[in-house]
mmCIF file of N, CA and C in Angstrom:
data_model
loop_
_atom_site.group_PDB
_atom_site.id
_atom_site.type_symbol
_atom_site.label_atom_id
_atom_site.label_comp_id
_atom_site.label_asym_id
_atom_site.label_seq_id
_atom_site.Cartn_x
_atom_site.Cartn_y
_atom_site.Cartn_z
ATOM 1 N N MET A 10 -13.213 17.258 -38.532
ATOM 2 C CA MET A 10 -12.815 18.302 -39.451
ATOM 3 C C MET A 10 -13.907 18.402 -40.516
ATOM 4 N N VAL A 11 -14.140 19.595 -41.007
ATOM 5 C CA VAL A 11 -15.137 19.816 -42.053
ATOM 6 C C VAL A 11 -14.434 20.411 -43.264
ATOM 7 N N LEU A 12 -14.589 19.750 -44.412
ATOM 8 C CA LEU A 12 -14.061 20.238 -45.691
ATOM 9 C C LEU A 12 -15.220 20.356 -46.657
ATOM 10 N N ALA A 13 -15.382 21.514 -47.225
ATOM 11 C CA ALA A 13 -16.459 21.741 -48.197
ATOM 12 C C ALA A 13 -17.803 21.269 -47.647
ATOM 13 N N VAL A 14 -18.097 21.637 -46.427
ATOM 14 C CA VAL A 14 -19.305 21.297 -45.667
ATOM 15 C C VAL A 14 -19.512 19.790 -45.463
ATOM 16 N N ILE A 15 -18.466 18.990 -45.611
ATOM 17 C CA ILE A 15 -18.547 17.547 -45.407
ATOM 18 C C ILE A 15 -17.696 17.203 -44.186
ATOM 19 N N SER A 16 -18.286 16.512 -43.231
ATOM 20 C CA SER A 16 -17.561 16.103 -42.032
ATOM 21 C C SER A 16 -16.705 14.882 -42.361
ATOM 22 N N VAL A 17 -15.402 15.006 -42.119
ATOM 23 C CA VAL A 17 -14.455 13.939 -42.470
ATOM 24 C C VAL A 17 -13.629 13.561 -41.242
ATOM 25 N N ALA A 18 -12.948 12.424 -41.334
ATOM 26 C CA ALA A 18 -12.104 11.939 -40.231
ATOM 27 C C ALA A 18 -11.026 12.967 -39.904
ATOM 28 N N ASP A 19 -10.782 13.126 -38.626
ATOM 29 C CA ASP A 19 -9.794 14.094 -38.157
ATOM 30 C C ASP A 19 -8.901 13.409 -37.131
ATOM 31 N N THR A 20 -7.897 12.691 -37.629
ATOM 32 C CA THR A 20 -6.980 11.957 -36.757
ATOM 33 C C THR A 20 -5.546 12.287 -37.159
ATOM 34 N N PRO A 21 -4.589 11.999 -36.296
ATOM 35 C CA PRO A 21 -3.182 12.226 -36.670
ATOM 36 C C PRO A 21 -2.790 11.436 -37.923
ATOM 37 N N LEU A 22 -3.314 10.225 -38.075
ATOM 38 C CA LEU A 22 -3.014 9.422 -39.252
ATOM 39 C C LEU A 22 -3.502 10.105 -40.531
ATOM 40 N N VAL A 23 -4.691 10.663 -40.492
ATOM 41 C CA VAL A 23 -5.243 11.366 -41.658
ATOM 42 C C VAL A 23 -4.408 12.607 -41.954
ATOM 43 N N HIS A 24 -4.042 13.342 -40.928
ATOM 44 C CA HIS A 24 -3.215 14.539 -41.128
ATOM 45 C C HIS A 24 -1.861 14.170 -41.734
ATOM 46 N N ASP A 25 -1.277 13.065 -41.259
ATOM 47 C CA ASP A 25 0.003 12.616 -41.817
ATOM 48 C C ASP A 25 -0.137 12.237 -43.288
ATOM 49 N N ALA A 26 -1.220 11.551 -43.633
ATOM 50 C CA ALA A 26 -1.460 11.173 -45.033
ATOM 51 C C ALA A 26 -1.630 12.419 -45.898
ATOM 52 N N MET A 27 -2.348 13.405 -45.382
ATOM 53 C CA MET A 27 -2.534 14.649 -46.128
ATOM 54 C C MET A 27 -1.206 15.360 -46.344
ATOM 55 N N GLU A 28 -0.391 15.433 -45.323
ATOM 56 C CA GLU A 28 0.912 16.100 -45.453
ATOM 57 C C GLU A 28 1.824 15.349 -46.413
ATOM 58 N N LEU A 29 1.822 14.029 -46.347
ATOM 59 C CA LEU A 29 2.620 13.229 -47.270
ATOM 60 C C LEU A 29 2.179 13.478 -48.709
ATOM 61 N N ALA A 30 0.879 13.443 -48.940
ATOM 62 C CA ALA A 30 0.366 13.682 -50.285
ATOM 63 C C ALA A 30 0.671 15.106 -50.752
ATOM 64 N N ARG A 31 0.472 16.077 -49.875
ATOM 65 C CA ARG A 31 0.713 17.483 -50.228
ATOM 66 C C ARG A 31 2.192 17.727 -50.558
ATOM 67 N N ASN A 32 3.090 17.149 -49.766
ATOM 68 C CA ASN A 32 4.513 17.397 -49.944
ATOM 69 C C ASN A 32 5.148 16.602 -51.071
ATOM 70 N N SER A 33 4.499 15.555 -51.535
ATOM 71 C CA SER A 33 5.115 14.717 -52.561
ATOM 72 C C SER A 33 4.351 14.705 -53.880
ATOM 73 N N SER A 34 3.310 15.519 -53.985
ATOM 74 C CA SER A 34 2.504 15.545 -55.208
ATOM 75 C C SER A 34 2.444 16.952 -55.777
ATOM 76 N N LYS A 35 2.207 17.018 -57.042
ATOM 77 C CA LYS A 35 1.920 18.311 -57.656
ATOM 78 C C LYS A 35 0.555 18.774 -57.146
ATOM 79 N N PRO A 36 0.325 20.082 -57.115
ATOM 80 C CA PRO A 36 -0.945 20.582 -56.577
ATOM 81 C C PRO A 36 -2.189 19.969 -57.225
ATOM 82 N N TYR A 37 -2.170 19.776 -58.542
ATOM 83 C CA TYR A 37 -3.351 19.224 -59.192
ATOM 84 C C TYR A 37 -3.638 17.807 -58.707
ATOM 85 N N LEU A 38 -2.592 17.028 -58.419
ATOM 86 C CA LEU A 38 -2.779 15.655 -57.967
ATOM 87 C C LEU A 38 -3.240 15.622 -56.510
ATOM 88 N N PHE A 39 -2.686 16.495 -55.686
ATOM 89 C CA PHE A 39 -3.147 16.590 -54.303
ATOM 90 C C PHE A 39 -4.614 17.000 -54.274
ATOM 91 N N ASN A 40 -4.987 17.994 -55.067
ATOM 92 C CA ASN A 40 -6.385 18.434 -55.106
ATOM 93 C C ASN A 40 -7.306 17.322 -55.595
ATOM 94 N N HIS A 41 -6.853 16.536 -56.558
ATOM 95 C CA HIS A 41 -7.623 15.386 -57.039
ATOM 96 C C HIS A 41 -7.858 14.398 -55.898
ATOM 97 N N ALA A 42 -6.815 14.121 -55.123
ATOM 98 C CA ALA A 42 -6.941 13.181 -54.006
ATOM 99 C C ALA A 42 -7.938 13.698 -52.973
ATOM 100 N N MET A 43 -7.886 14.988 -52.691
ATOM 101 C CA MET A 43 -8.804 15.552 -51.706
ATOM 102 C C MET A 43 -10.246 15.506 -52.200
ATOM 103 N N ARG A 44 -10.457 15.825 -53.477
ATOM 104 C CA ARG A 44 -11.812 15.718 -54.039
ATOM 105 C C ARG A 44 -12.299 14.277 -54.001
ATOM 106 N N SER A 45 -11.418 13.349 -54.328
ATOM 107 C CA SER A 45 -11.778 11.925 -54.305
ATOM 108 C C SER A 45 -12.189 11.507 -52.899
ATOM 109 N N TRP A 46 -11.475 11.995 -51.899
ATOM 110 C CA TRP A 46 -11.803 11.684 -50.516
ATOM 111 C C TRP A 46 -13.197 12.201 -50.169
ATOM 112 N N LEU A 47 -13.489 13.431 -50.544
ATOM 113 C CA LEU A 47 -14.808 13.984 -50.243
ATOM 114 C C LEU A 47 -15.911 13.180 -50.929
ATOM 115 N N PHE A 48 -15.693 12.810 -52.187
ATOM 116 C CA PHE A 48 -16.684 11.986 -52.883
ATOM 117 C C PHE A 48 -16.841 10.629 -52.209
ATOM 118 N N SER A 49 -15.738 10.028 -51.759
ATOM 119 C CA SER A 49 -15.826 8.713 -51.125
ATOM 120 C C SER A 49 -16.585 8.785 -49.802
ATOM 121 N N VAL A 50 -16.417 9.865 -49.059
ATOM 122 C CA VAL A 50 -17.171 10.041 -47.813
ATOM 123 C C VAL A 50 -18.654 10.155 -48.119
ATOM 124 N N MET A 51 -19.005 10.933 -49.128
ATOM 125 C CA MET A 51 -20.414 11.078 -49.492
ATOM 126 C C MET A 51 -21.009 9.752 -49.960
ATOM 127 N N ILE A 52 -20.245 8.969 -50.723
ATOM 128 C CA ILE A 52 -20.721 7.664 -51.190
ATOM 129 C C ILE A 52 -20.919 6.734 -49.995
ATOM 130 N N ALA A 53 -19.957 6.692 -49.080
ATOM 131 C CA ALA A 53 -20.069 5.829 -47.900
ATOM 132 C C ALA A 53 -21.272 6.220 -47.048
ATOM 133 N N GLU A 54 -21.501 7.510 -46.885
ATOM 134 C CA GLU A 54 -22.655 7.962 -46.110
ATOM 135 C C GLU A 54 -23.957 7.599 -46.808
ATOM 136 N N GLY A 55 -24.000 7.763 -48.117
ATOM 137 C CA GLY A 55 -25.202 7.425 -48.879
ATOM 138 C C GLY A 55 -25.506 5.939 -48.858
ATOM 139 N N ALA A 56 -24.461 5.127 -48.820
ATOM 140 C CA ALA A 56 -24.628 3.676 -48.790
ATOM 141 C C ALA A 56 -24.838 3.180 -47.369
ATOM 142 N N LYS A 57 -24.769 4.089 -46.411
ATOM 143 C CA LYS A 57 -24.904 3.748 -45.004
ATOM 144 C C LYS A 57 -23.926 2.645 -44.610
ATOM 145 N N ALA A 58 -22.687 2.810 -45.046
ATOM 146 C CA ALA A 58 -21.636 1.833 -44.758
ATOM 147 C C ALA A 58 -21.382 1.789 -43.259
ATOM 148 N N THR A 59 -21.593 0.639 -42.664
ATOM 149 C CA THR A 59 -21.413 0.507 -41.222
ATOM 150 C C THR A 59 -20.049 -0.062 -40.866
ATOM 151 N N SER A 60 -19.423 -0.779 -41.786
ATOM 152 C CA SER A 60 -18.140 -1.388 -41.464
ATOM 153 C C SER A 60 -16.957 -0.517 -41.864
ATOM 154 N N SER A 61 -17.242 0.607 -42.451
ATOM 155 C CA SER A 61 -16.177 1.498 -42.894
ATOM 156 C C SER A 61 -15.542 2.218 -41.707
ATOM 157 N N ILE A 62 -14.224 2.223 -41.680
ATOM 158 C CA ILE A 62 -13.497 2.995 -40.668
ATOM 159 C C ILE A 62 -13.082 4.291 -41.347
ATOM 160 N N PRO A 63 -13.618 5.434 -40.897
ATOM 161 C CA PRO A 63 -13.366 6.704 -41.592
ATOM 162 C C PRO A 63 -11.891 7.008 -41.847
ATOM 163 N N SER A 64 -11.016 6.727 -40.899
ATOM 164 C CA SER A 64 -9.606 7.048 -41.122
ATOM 165 C C SER A 64 -8.975 6.114 -42.150
ATOM 166 N N SER A 65 -9.405 4.869 -42.213
ATOM 167 C CA SER A 65 -8.896 3.943 -43.241
ATOM 168 C C SER A 65 -9.341 4.385 -44.628
ATOM 169 N N LEU A 66 -10.595 4.793 -44.735
ATOM 170 C CA LEU A 66 -11.104 5.312 -46.002
ATOM 171 C C LEU A 66 -10.292 6.534 -46.411
ATOM 172 N N ALA A 67 -10.074 7.442 -45.473
ATOM 173 C CA ALA A 67 -9.337 8.669 -45.766
ATOM 174 C C ALA A 67 -7.936 8.376 -46.282
ATOM 175 N N VAL A 68 -7.182 7.574 -45.554
ATOM 176 C CA VAL A 68 -5.792 7.304 -45.935
ATOM 177 C C VAL A 68 -5.727 6.596 -47.275
ATOM 178 N N SER A 69 -6.592 5.616 -47.496
ATOM 179 C CA SER A 69 -6.540 4.879 -48.760
ATOM 180 C C SER A 69 -6.878 5.767 -49.951
ATOM 181 N N VAL A 70 -7.823 6.668 -49.788
ATOM 182 C CA VAL A 70 -8.194 7.532 -50.911
ATOM 183 C C VAL A 70 -7.181 8.658 -51.098
ATOM 184 N N ILE A 71 -6.724 9.255 -50.009
ATOM 185 C CA ILE A 71 -5.762 10.356 -50.122
ATOM 186 C C ILE A 71 -4.475 9.890 -50.801
ATOM 187 N N LEU A 72 -4.063 8.666 -50.519
ATOM 188 C CA LEU A 72 -2.794 8.159 -51.069
ATOM 189 C C LEU A 72 -2.981 7.254 -52.284
ATOM 190 N N HIS A 73 -4.166 7.229 -52.873
ATOM 191 C CA HIS A 73 -4.419 6.265 -53.945
ATOM 192 C C HIS A 73 -3.565 6.494 -55.205
ATOM 193 N N ASP A 74 -3.075 7.685 -55.421
ATOM 194 C CA ASP A 74 -2.219 7.958 -56.593
ATOM 195 C C ASP A 74 -0.777 8.237 -56.209
ATOM 196 N N TRP A 75 -0.439 8.032 -54.961
ATOM 197 C CA TRP A 75 0.891 8.372 -54.479
ATOM 198 C C TRP A 75 1.901 7.346 -54.944
ATOM 199 N N ASP A 76 3.052 7.823 -55.356
ATOM 200 C CA ASP A 76 4.151 6.932 -55.775
ATOM 201 C C ASP A 76 5.233 6.917 -54.755
#
């Protein structure tokens, strides 16, 4: 999947995390989580992180403010 010209993980787990965040957060908080995810992908790519699992990164960042 590509968001804001950034290639990100596209798995059922990531989609479920996005739906959970979208359905249980105010729009500003969901948008914050999505921006945070995009920044984290760019940081991981810049650091050439080899042990990072893209879907784990996605879920942890998307849900980082979820209650």
